[in-house]
Tab-separated table of C-alpha atoms and ligand atoms in Angstrom:
chain	number	residue	atom	x	y	z
X	1	UNK	CA	0.000	0.000	0.000
X	2	UNK	CA	2.729	2.390	1.127
X	3	UNK	CA	4.679	1.346	-1.951
X	4	UNK	CA	1.856	2.235	-4.307
X	5	UNK	CA	1.371	5.633	-2.615
X	6	UNK	CA	5.095	6.320	-3.024
X	7	UNK	CA	5.113	5.263	-6.686
X	8	UNK	CA	1.974	7.332	-7.328
X	9	UNK	CA	3.617	10.301	-5.793
X	10	UNK	CA	6.747	9.746	-7.923
X	11	UNK	CA	4.515	9.499	-11.003
X	12	UNK	CA	2.747	12.694	-9.944
X	13	UNK	CA	6.075	14.413	-9.414
X	14	UNK	CA	7.302	13.328	-12.852
X	15	UNK	CA	4.007	14.499	-14.363
X	16	UNK	CA	4.345	17.869	-12.671
X	17	UNK	CA	7.953	18.185	-13.765
X	18	UNK	CA	6.968	17.481	-17.377
X	19	UNK	CA	4.203	20.092	-17.163
X	20	UNK	CA	6.597	22.681	-15.756
X	21	UNK	CA	9.190	21.973	-18.482
X	22	UNK	CA	6.521	22.203	-21.184
X	23	UNK	CA	5.188	25.415	-19.611
X	24	UNK	CA	8.664	26.977	-19.583
X	25	UNK	CA	9.247	25.974	-23.233
X	26	UNK	CA	5.856	27.381	-24.256
X	27	UNK	CA	6.478	30.625	-22.323
X	28	UNK	CA	9.892	30.938	-24.027
X	29	UNK	CA	8.300	30.372	-27.450
X	30	UNK	CA	5.564	32.941	-26.789
X	31	UNK	CA	8.132	35.502	-25.646
X	32	UNK	CA	10.427	34.945	-28.638
X	33	UNK	CA	7.737	34.693	-31.337
X	34	UNK	CA	8.054	37.674	-33.637
X	35	UNK	CA	5.013	39.910	-33.926
X	36	UNK	CA	4.537	42.624	-36.513
X	37	UNK	CA	3.971	45.809	-34.518
X	38	UNK	CA	3.528	48.153	-37.480
X	39	UNK	CA	0.139	49.859	-37.677
X	40	UNK	CA	0.770	50.939	-41.259
X	41	UNK	CA	-2.270	51.218	-43.528
X	42	UNK	CA	-2.080	49.990	-47.122
X	43	UNK	CA	-4.858	52.040	-48.661
X	44	UNK	CA	-4.221	52.476	-52.389
X	45	UNK	CA	-1.705	49.596	-52.495
X	46	UNK	CA	-2.117	46.340	-54.369
X	47	UNK	CA	-0.948	43.045	-52.953
X	48	UNK	CA	-0.779	39.549	-54.473
X	49	UNK	CA	-0.475	36.512	-52.209
X	50	UNK	CA	-0.059	33.037	-53.656
X	51	UNK	CA	-1.697	30.141	-51.805
X	52	UNK	CA	-3.951	32.547	-49.917
X	53	UNK	CA	-6.950	30.251	-49.423
X	54	UNK	CA	-5.620	28.659	-46.242
X	55	UNK	CA	-2.857	28.612	-43.606
X	56	UNK	CA	-0.212	31.312	-43.468
X	57	UNK	CA	-1.273	32.823	-46.810
X	58	UNK	CA	-4.882	33.330	-45.739
X	59	UNK	CA	-3.873	34.955	-42.429
X	60	UNK	CA	-1.447	37.231	-44.288
X	61	UNK	CA	-4.180	38.201	-46.776
X	62	UNK	CA	-6.617	38.923	-43.934
X	63	UNK	CA	-4.156	41.200	-42.141
X	64	UNK	CA	-3.280	43.137	-45.312
X	65	UNK	CA	-6.992	43.464	-46.176
X	66	UNK	CA	-7.606	44.928	-42.698
X	67	UNK	CA	-4.960	47.536	-43.533
X	68	UNK	CA	-6.999	48.605	-46.559
X	69	UNK	CA	-5.003	47.022	-49.406
X	70	UNK	CA	-6.461	45.790	-52.654
X	71	UNK	CA	-5.769	42.087	-52.102
X	72	UNK	CA	-5.499	39.511	-54.877
X	73	UNK	CA	-5.755	35.902	-53.731
X	74	UNK	CA	-3.747	33.767	-56.183
X	75	UNK	CA	-5.175	30.303	-55.655
X	76	UNK	CA	-5.407	27.099	-57.658
X	77	UNK	CA	-8.816	25.942	-56.385
X	78	UNK	CA	-11.554	28.509	-57.137
X	79	UNK	CA	-13.996	26.909	-54.674
X	80	UNK	CA	-11.581	27.065	-51.732
X	81	UNK	CA	-10.569	30.567	-52.829
X	82	UNK	CA	-14.204	31.740	-52.860
X	83	UNK	CA	-14.708	30.589	-49.252
X	84	UNK	CA	-11.475	32.299	-48.175
X	85	UNK	CA	-12.472	35.499	-49.988
X	86	UNK	CA	-15.824	35.581	-48.172
X	87	UNK	CA	-14.137	35.034	-44.801
X	88	UNK	CA	-11.563	37.751	-45.475
X	89	UNK	CA	-14.157	40.301	-46.647
X	90	UNK	CA	-16.394	39.545	-43.654
X	91	UNK	CA	-13.576	39.828	-41.102
X	92	UNK	CA	-11.725	42.769	-42.649
X	93	UNK	CA	-14.776	44.677	-43.942
X	94	UNK	CA	-12.669	45.387	-47.018
X	95	UNK	CA	-14.483	44.510	-50.244
X	96	UNK	CA	-11.328	45.005	-52.307
X	97	UNK	CA	-10.459	41.318	-52.219
X	98	UNK	CA	-10.265	39.411	-55.508
X	99	UNK	CA	-9.514	35.918	-56.725
X	100	UNK	CA	-7.298	35.054	-59.673
X	101	UNK	CA	-6.723	31.429	-60.557
X	102	UNK	CA	-3.102	30.276	-60.377
X	103	UNK	CA	-1.681	26.773	-60.464
X	104	UNK	CA	2.047	27.029	-59.951
X	105	UNK	CA	2.602	23.498	-61.279
X	106	UNK	CA	1.618	24.725	-64.755
X	107	UNK	CA	3.776	27.279	-66.584
X	108	UNK	CA	0.764	27.966	-68.810
X	109	UNK	CA	-1.349	28.832	-65.760
X	110	UNK	CA	1.390	31.141	-64.394
X	111	UNK	CA	1.607	32.916	-67.759
X	112	UNK	CA	-2.164	33.324	-67.955
X	113	UNK	CA	-2.334	34.619	-64.378
X	114	UNK	CA	0.425	37.164	-65.042
X	115	UNK	CA	-1.155	38.283	-68.329
X	116	UNK	CA	-4.504	38.851	-66.542
X	117	UNK	CA	-2.793	40.857	-63.806
X	118	UNK	CA	-0.913	43.003	-66.320
X	119	UNK	CA	-4.223	43.709	-68.045
X	120	UNK	CA	-6.266	44.492	-64.920
X	121	UNK	CA	-3.800	46.115	-62.494
X	122	UNK	CA	-2.203	49.536	-62.695
X	123	UNK	CA	0.244	48.834	-59.886
X	124	UNK	CA	1.699	46.058	-57.754
X	125	UNK	CA	3.170	47.014	-54.397
X	126	UNK	CA	3.628	43.680	-52.659
X	127	UNK	CA	4.098	40.196	-54.089
X	128	UNK	CA	4.113	37.399	-51.519
X	129	UNK	CA	5.283	34.096	-52.970
X	130	UNK	CA	3.757	32.020	-50.199
X	131	UNK	CA	2.244	28.876	-51.758
X	132	UNK	CA	4.097	25.654	-51.198
X	133	UNK	CA	3.768	21.946	-50.832
X	134	UNK	CA	5.747	19.042	-49.445
X	135	UNK	CA	5.327	15.495	-50.627
X	136	UNK	CA	7.462	12.392	-50.887
X	137	UNK	CA	5.699	11.282	-54.018
X	138	UNK	CA	8.059	11.980	-56.908
X	139	UNK	CA	5.858	13.246	-59.730
X	140	UNK	CA	6.533	15.224	-62.867
X	141	UNK	CA	4.206	18.027	-63.930
X	142	UNK	CA	2.805	18.673	-67.415
X	143	UNK	CA	5.957	20.748	-68.011
X	144	UNK	CA	8.208	17.796	-67.140
X	145	UNK	CA	9.385	19.417	-63.899
X	146	UNK	CA	9.359	17.853	-60.422
X	147	UNK	CA	6.121	18.871	-58.727
X	148	UNK	CA	7.542	20.443	-55.531
X	149	UNK	CA	10.297	22.240	-57.454
X	150	UNK	CA	7.706	23.719	-59.770
X	151	UNK	CA	5.168	24.805	-57.145
X	152	UNK	CA	7.733	26.058	-54.633
X	153	UNK	CA	10.463	27.507	-56.872
X	154	UNK	CA	10.071	27.486	-60.677
X	155	UNK	CA	6.437	28.678	-60.635
X	156	UNK	CA	7.249	31.612	-58.365
X	157	UNK	CA	10.444	32.355	-60.316
X	158	UNK	CA	8.446	32.715	-63.532
X	159	UNK	CA	5.618	34.615	-61.849
X	160	UNK	CA	7.998	37.160	-60.294
X	161	UNK	CA	9.817	37.724	-63.586
X	162	UNK	CA	6.547	38.236	-65.460
X	163	UNK	CA	5.278	40.757	-62.886
X	164	UNK	CA	8.590	42.579	-62.458
X	165	UNK	CA	7.832	45.202	-65.123
X	166	UNK	CA	4.655	46.238	-63.291
X	167	UNK	CA	6.511	46.330	-59.971
X	168	UNK	CA	9.318	48.429	-61.506
X	169	UNK	CA	6.671	50.838	-62.774
X	170	UNK	CA	5.136	51.048	-59.285
X	171	UNK	CA	8.428	51.521	-57.419
X	172	UNK	CA	9.869	54.878	-56.541
X	173	UNK	CA	13.509	55.598	-55.727
X	174	UNK	CA	15.190	54.337	-52.579
X	175	UNK	CA	14.334	57.581	-50.787
X	176	UNK	CA	10.621	57.228	-51.451
X	177	UNK	CA	9.635	54.823	-48.680
X	178	UNK	CA	5.947	55.304	-49.490
X	179	UNK	CA	6.519	53.901	-52.953
X	180	UNK	CA	8.447	50.854	-51.818
X	181	UNK	CA	7.679	47.642	-53.638
X	182	UNK	CA	8.325	44.431	-51.778
X	183	UNK	CA	8.802	40.872	-52.960
X	184	UNK	CA	8.560	38.299	-50.195
X	185	UNK	CA	9.495	34.651	-50.620
X	186	UNK	CA	8.207	32.259	-47.977
X	187	UNK	CA	11.059	29.796	-47.501
X	188	UNK	CA	11.788	27.553	-44.520
X	189	UNK	CA	14.494	26.576	-42.095
X	190	UNK	CA	14.315	23.281	-44.010
X	191	UNK	CA	16.752	24.897	-46.478
X	192	UNK	CA	19.434	24.041	-43.896
X	193	UNK	CA	19.012	20.286	-44.444
X	194	UNK	CA	20.621	20.620	-47.857
X	195	UNK	CA	24.383	20.282	-48.063
X	196	UNK	CA	24.726	20.200	-51.853
X	197	UNK	CA	22.678	21.459	-54.771
X	198	UNK	CA	23.188	19.703	-58.093
X	199	UNK	CA	22.048	22.205	-60.708
X	200	UNK	CA	22.477	19.588	-63.425
X	201	UNK	CA	19.736	17.427	-61.941
X	202	UNK	CA	16.878	19.659	-60.787
X	203	UNK	CA	14.336	17.085	-61.963
X	204	UNK	CA	16.044	14.612	-59.567
X	205	UNK	CA	16.264	11.763	-62.019
X	206	UNK	CA	19.948	10.918	-61.608
X	207	UNK	CA	20.891	11.093	-57.938
X	208	UNK	CA	18.991	8.572	-55.756
X	209	UNK	CA	19.978	10.434	-52.565
X	210	UNK	CA	17.605	13.219	-53.631
X	211	UNK	CA	14.829	10.731	-53.010
X	212	UNK	CA	15.210	10.920	-49.249
X	213	UNK	CA	12.097	12.054	-47.387
X	214	UNK	CA	11.628	15.814	-47.686
X	215	UNK	CA	15.052	16.291	-49.291
X	216	UNK	CA	13.487	17.814	-52.402
X	217	UNK	CA	11.321	20.049	-50.217
X	218	UNK	CA	14.505	21.317	-48.498
X	219	UNK	CA	16.065	21.963	-51.916
X	220	UNK	CA	13.032	23.999	-53.020
X	221	UNK	CA	13.289	26.118	-49.877
X	222	UNK	CA	17.040	26.627	-50.447
X	223	UNK	CA	16.136	27.801	-53.962
X	224	UNK	CA	13.729	30.355	-52.426
X	225	UNK	CA	16.614	31.918	-50.464
X	226	UNK	CA	19.082	31.802	-53.386
X	227	UNK	CA	16.453	33.303	-55.717
X	228	UNK	CA	15.843	36.170	-53.257
X	229	UNK	CA	19.569	36.908	-52.999
X	230	UNK	CA	20.161	36.901	-56.747
X	231	UNK	CA	17.084	39.001	-57.528
X	232	UNK	CA	18.084	41.535	-54.858
X	233	UNK	CA	21.537	41.729	-56.463
X	234	UNK	CA	20.130	42.069	-59.978
X	235	UNK	CA	17.805	44.901	-58.887
X	236	UNK	CA	20.567	46.860	-57.158
X	237	UNK	CA	21.823	48.856	-60.234
X	238	UNK	CA	18.263	50.004	-61.027
X	239	UNK	CA	18.259	52.188	-57.896
X	240	UNK	CA	14.580	51.303	-57.627
X	241	UNK	CA	12.863	50.869	-54.341
X	242	UNK	CA	12.164	47.167	-54.780
X	243	UNK	CA	13.215	44.861	-51.986
X	244	UNK	CA	13.316	41.073	-52.033
X	245	UNK	CA	13.531	39.034	-48.870
X	246	UNK	CA	12.985	35.429	-47.850
X	247	UNK	CA	11.662	34.133	-44.558
X	248	UNK	CA	11.033	31.178	-42.314
X	249	UNK	CA	7.540	31.434	-40.775
X	250	UNK	CA	8.285	29.046	-37.885
X	251	UNK	CA	6.716	25.659	-37.291
X	252	UNK	CA	3.100	26.470	-37.959
X	253	UNK	CA	-0.126	24.514	-37.531
X	254	UNK	CA	-1.629	24.604	-41.007
X	255	UNK	CA	-2.810	22.075	-43.562
X	256	UNK	CA	0.794	21.668	-44.665
X	257	UNK	CA	1.197	17.963	-43.814
X	258	UNK	CA	-1.738	16.947	-45.980
X	259	UNK	CA	0.315	15.764	-48.955
X	260	UNK	CA	2.631	13.654	-46.865
X	261	UNK	CA	1.943	9.939	-46.439
X	262	UNK	CA	0.498	8.643	-43.184
X	263	UNK	CA	-1.716	11.740	-43.016
X	264	UNK	CA	-3.275	10.601	-39.732
X	265	UNK	CA	0.140	10.134	-38.152
X	266	UNK	CA	1.174	13.578	-39.352
X	267	UNK	CA	-2.030	15.024	-37.864
X	268	UNK	CA	-1.452	13.308	-34.500
X	269	UNK	CA	2.172	14.460	-34.484
X	270	UNK	CA	1.052	17.977	-35.309
X	271	UNK	CA	-1.478	17.977	-32.431
X	272	UNK	CA	1.110	16.605	-30.005
X	273	UNK	CA	3.607	19.200	-31.178
X	274	UNK	CA	1.003	21.964	-31.110
X	275	UNK	CA	2.447	23.179	-27.841
X	276	UNK	CA	5.681	23.948	-29.682
X	277	UNK	CA	4.197	25.343	-32.860
X	278	UNK	CA	2.599	28.592	-33.961
X	279	UNK	CA	-0.953	29.304	-35.021
X	280	UNK	CA	-1.395	30.349	-38.662
X	281	UNK	CA	-1.843	33.953	-37.465
X	282	UNK	CA	1.465	33.806	-35.577
X	283	UNK	CA	3.105	32.113	-38.580
X	284	UNK	CA	1.992	35.003	-40.825
X	285	UNK	CA	3.699	37.705	-38.732
X	286	UNK	CA	7.064	37.733	-40.517
X	287	UNK	CA	5.401	37.903	-43.958
X	288	UNK	CA	3.240	40.812	-42.739
X	289	UNK	CA	6.258	42.561	-41.156
X	290	UNK	CA	8.169	42.360	-44.440
X	291	UNK	CA	5.133	43.639	-46.345
X	292	UNK	CA	4.421	46.696	-44.200
X	293	UNK	CA	7.093	47.714	-41.685
X	294	UNK	CA	8.929	50.964	-42.458
X	295	UNK	CA	12.147	49.725	-40.865
X	296	UNK	CA	12.584	47.076	-43.585
X	297	UNK	CA	11.713	49.389	-46.479
X	298	UNK	CA	15.338	49.424	-47.623
X	299	UNK	CA	16.402	45.986	-46.441
X	300	UNK	CA	16.928	43.563	-49.292
X	301	UNK	CA	18.459	40.152	-50.004
X	302	UNK	CA	18.007	39.038	-46.416
X	303	UNK	CA	16.422	36.054	-44.686
X	304	UNK	CA	14.051	36.669	-41.787
X	305	UNK	CA	12.578	34.635	-38.971
X	306	UNK	CA	10.354	35.986	-36.179
X	307	UNK	CA	10.398	39.436	-37.787
X	308	UNK	CA	14.181	39.676	-37.468
X	309	UNK	CA	17.088	39.027	-39.816
X	310	UNK	CA	18.236	35.440	-39.276
X	311	UNK	CA	21.182	33.326	-40.355
X	312	UNK	CA	20.953	31.111	-43.412
X	313	UNK	CA	22.923	27.971	-44.149
X	314	UNK	CA	26.379	28.318	-45.727
X	315	UNK	CA	25.036	27.023	-49.047
X	316	UNK	CA	22.308	29.699	-49.084
X	317	UNK	CA	25.044	32.376	-48.912
X	318	UNK	CA	26.753	31.084	-52.061
X	319	UNK	CA	26.226	33.962	-54.510
X	320	UNK	CA	27.841	32.084	-57.410
X	321	UNK	CA	25.360	29.233	-56.852
X	322	UNK	CA	22.497	31.773	-56.701
X	323	UNK	CA	23.599	33.230	-60.045
X	324	UNK	CA	23.790	29.799	-61.676
X	325	UNK	CA	20.410	28.769	-60.240
X	326	UNK	CA	18.924	31.878	-61.859
X	327	UNK	CA	20.354	30.949	-65.264
X	328	UNK	CA	19.171	27.345	-64.989
X	329	UNK	CA	15.714	28.474	-63.829
X	330	UNK	CA	15.385	30.814	-66.837
X	331	UNK	CA	15.892	27.790	-69.069
X	332	UNK	CA	13.511	25.528	-67.140
X	333	UNK	CA	10.646	28.060	-67.251
X	334	UNK	CA	11.467	29.008	-70.857
X	335	UNK	CA	11.723	32.720	-70.094
X	336	UNK	CA	11.491	34.603	-73.387
X	337	UNK	CA	14.002	37.359	-74.286
X	338	UNK	CA	11.248	39.999	-74.113
X	339	UNK	CA	10.342	38.823	-70.579
X	340	UNK	CA	13.887	39.329	-69.244
X	341	UNK	CA	14.711	42.467	-67.304
X	342	UNK	CA	18.380	41.705	-66.745
G	401	NAP	N1	3.518	25.186	-41.816
G	401	NAP	C1	4.806	25.208	-41.503
G	401	NAP	O1	5.215	24.736	-40.421
G	401	NAP	C2	5.809	25.817	-42.442
G	401	NAP	C3	7.154	25.871	-42.024
G	401	NAP	C4	8.094	26.443	-42.882
G	401	NAP	C5	7.712	26.973	-44.108
G	401	NAP	N2	6.392	26.899	-44.485
G	401	NAP	C6	6.030	27.470	-45.802
G	401	NAP	O2	4.925	28.323	-45.653
G	401	NAP	C7	4.199	28.410	-46.888
G	401	NAP	C8	2.706	28.288	-46.612
G	401	NAP	O3	2.466	27.009	-46.060
G	401	NAP	P1	1.280	26.685	-45.045
G	401	NAP	O4	1.903	26.124	-43.837
G	401	NAP	O5	0.339	27.813	-44.930
G	401	NAP	O6	0.621	25.436	-45.819
G	401	NAP	P2	-0.875	25.130	-46.323
G	401	NAP	O7	-1.839	25.368	-45.225
G	401	NAP	O8	-0.778	23.754	-46.902
G	401	NAP	O9	-1.093	26.190	-47.483
G	401	NAP	C9	-0.381	26.090	-48.685
G	401	NAP	C10	-1.050	26.924	-49.747
G	401	NAP	O10	-0.295	26.783	-50.953
G	401	NAP	C11	-1.213	26.442	-52.003
G	401	NAP	N3	-0.533	25.679	-53.044
G	401	NAP	C12	0.178	24.545	-52.937
G	401	NAP	N4	0.591	24.146	-54.143
G	401	NAP	C13	0.116	25.066	-55.042
G	401	NAP	C14	0.195	25.199	-56.447
G	401	NAP	N5	0.821	24.301	-57.202
G	401	NAP	N6	-0.405	26.258	-57.035
G	401	NAP	C15	-1.053	27.180	-56.294
G	401	NAP	N7	-1.176	27.098	-54.961
G	401	NAP	C16	-0.595	26.046	-54.351
G	401	NAP	C17	-2.275	25.604	-51.309
G	401	NAP	O11	-3.425	25.520	-52.129
G	401	NAP	P3	-4.498	24.321	-51.936
G	401	NAP	O12	-5.246	24.607	-50.666
G	401	NAP	O13	-5.330	24.379	-53.162
G	401	NAP	O14	-3.679	23.056	-51.816
G	401	NAP	C18	-2.480	26.451	-50.061
G	401	NAP	O15	-3.263	27.565	-50.363
G	401	NAP	C19	4.777	27.304	-47.776
G	401	NAP	O16	5.631	27.878	-48.728
G	401	NAP	C20	5.589	26.439	-46.814
G	401	NAP	O17	6.693	25.830	-47.465
G	401	NAP	C21	5.434	26.347	-43.682
């Protein structure tokens, strides 16, 4: 009897200890989570957010709509997009929210989307390349590209290039903060997993080690950082007020695990880890900060996490690699001479 009381009390003590440790970790995470404190309004500004029907993209769109922006939701599924649009209009009371269909796994769709935007929009102040997916299923798209590479990197690469003329037209000089145009690439700390990038095999058909779980996802997120760095460098001589930055949103509870196998396991793991992860609203803070805060108006080519500049991996700092990735990407997306700005 005495024994069982003692063991119960040890169990209780262990339980309490675990709770305290978890509480301390949670408190630390809450205190260190970056929050966008800018109250800046975006009236008169136009914003495009890819993958804005759910998760981080939807929360970012909602916040920017509340600030008065004209918000374009670039989504592949018109039904999901329509529900998101309704939610955003209801919560923000801003009717200037529009849907344009965009499937990043189709170069044709990206071209059509960009052509529609160039026809309908007079300006573009903020482009948030947010959409992304992670899967271990190795599939090629209709363009013969690997599906994650196309949705996470090539699609956004082409989109940004096609919209760059409009953004250059919108941008003022570096002194005109009010006219700043911002390109924001949602990357991930997963870019750190990658220790080598073989630019000769971006469809991952030759090297079997690329097949490892989430390796390709990590590569796509490394490409997001390298793309940001190279674009920032290419824009420098223009003296235009266009900034390009990449970011890690944190570990965020969204629908992100849905394309991974063992969906139920992923869901359970995500619930268990919910104590350590951010809500979608918290996960959107760094994107929002980069879109609105005055203090980053002239910051470009950087990588952010929790609304602060953060360190990237060594590979992500390789400017020669960034330059070569740009050249290879131009070929993969078949960028035409008249679409090139550099
Ligand atoms: N959640 C995290 O912990 C985490 C951590 C680091 C980085 N990130 C990055 O954060 C970004 C947003 O992710 P999330 O967590 O908000 O995930 P999510 O809830 O799964 O949302 C992803 C969005 O991207 C869209 N999308 C995916 N593939 C697309 C395509 N080919 N064409 C057009 N839209 C496409 C999805 O559209 P559908 O709804 O139609 O599928 C959805 O709107 C991603 O770039 C991701 O890599 C997330």
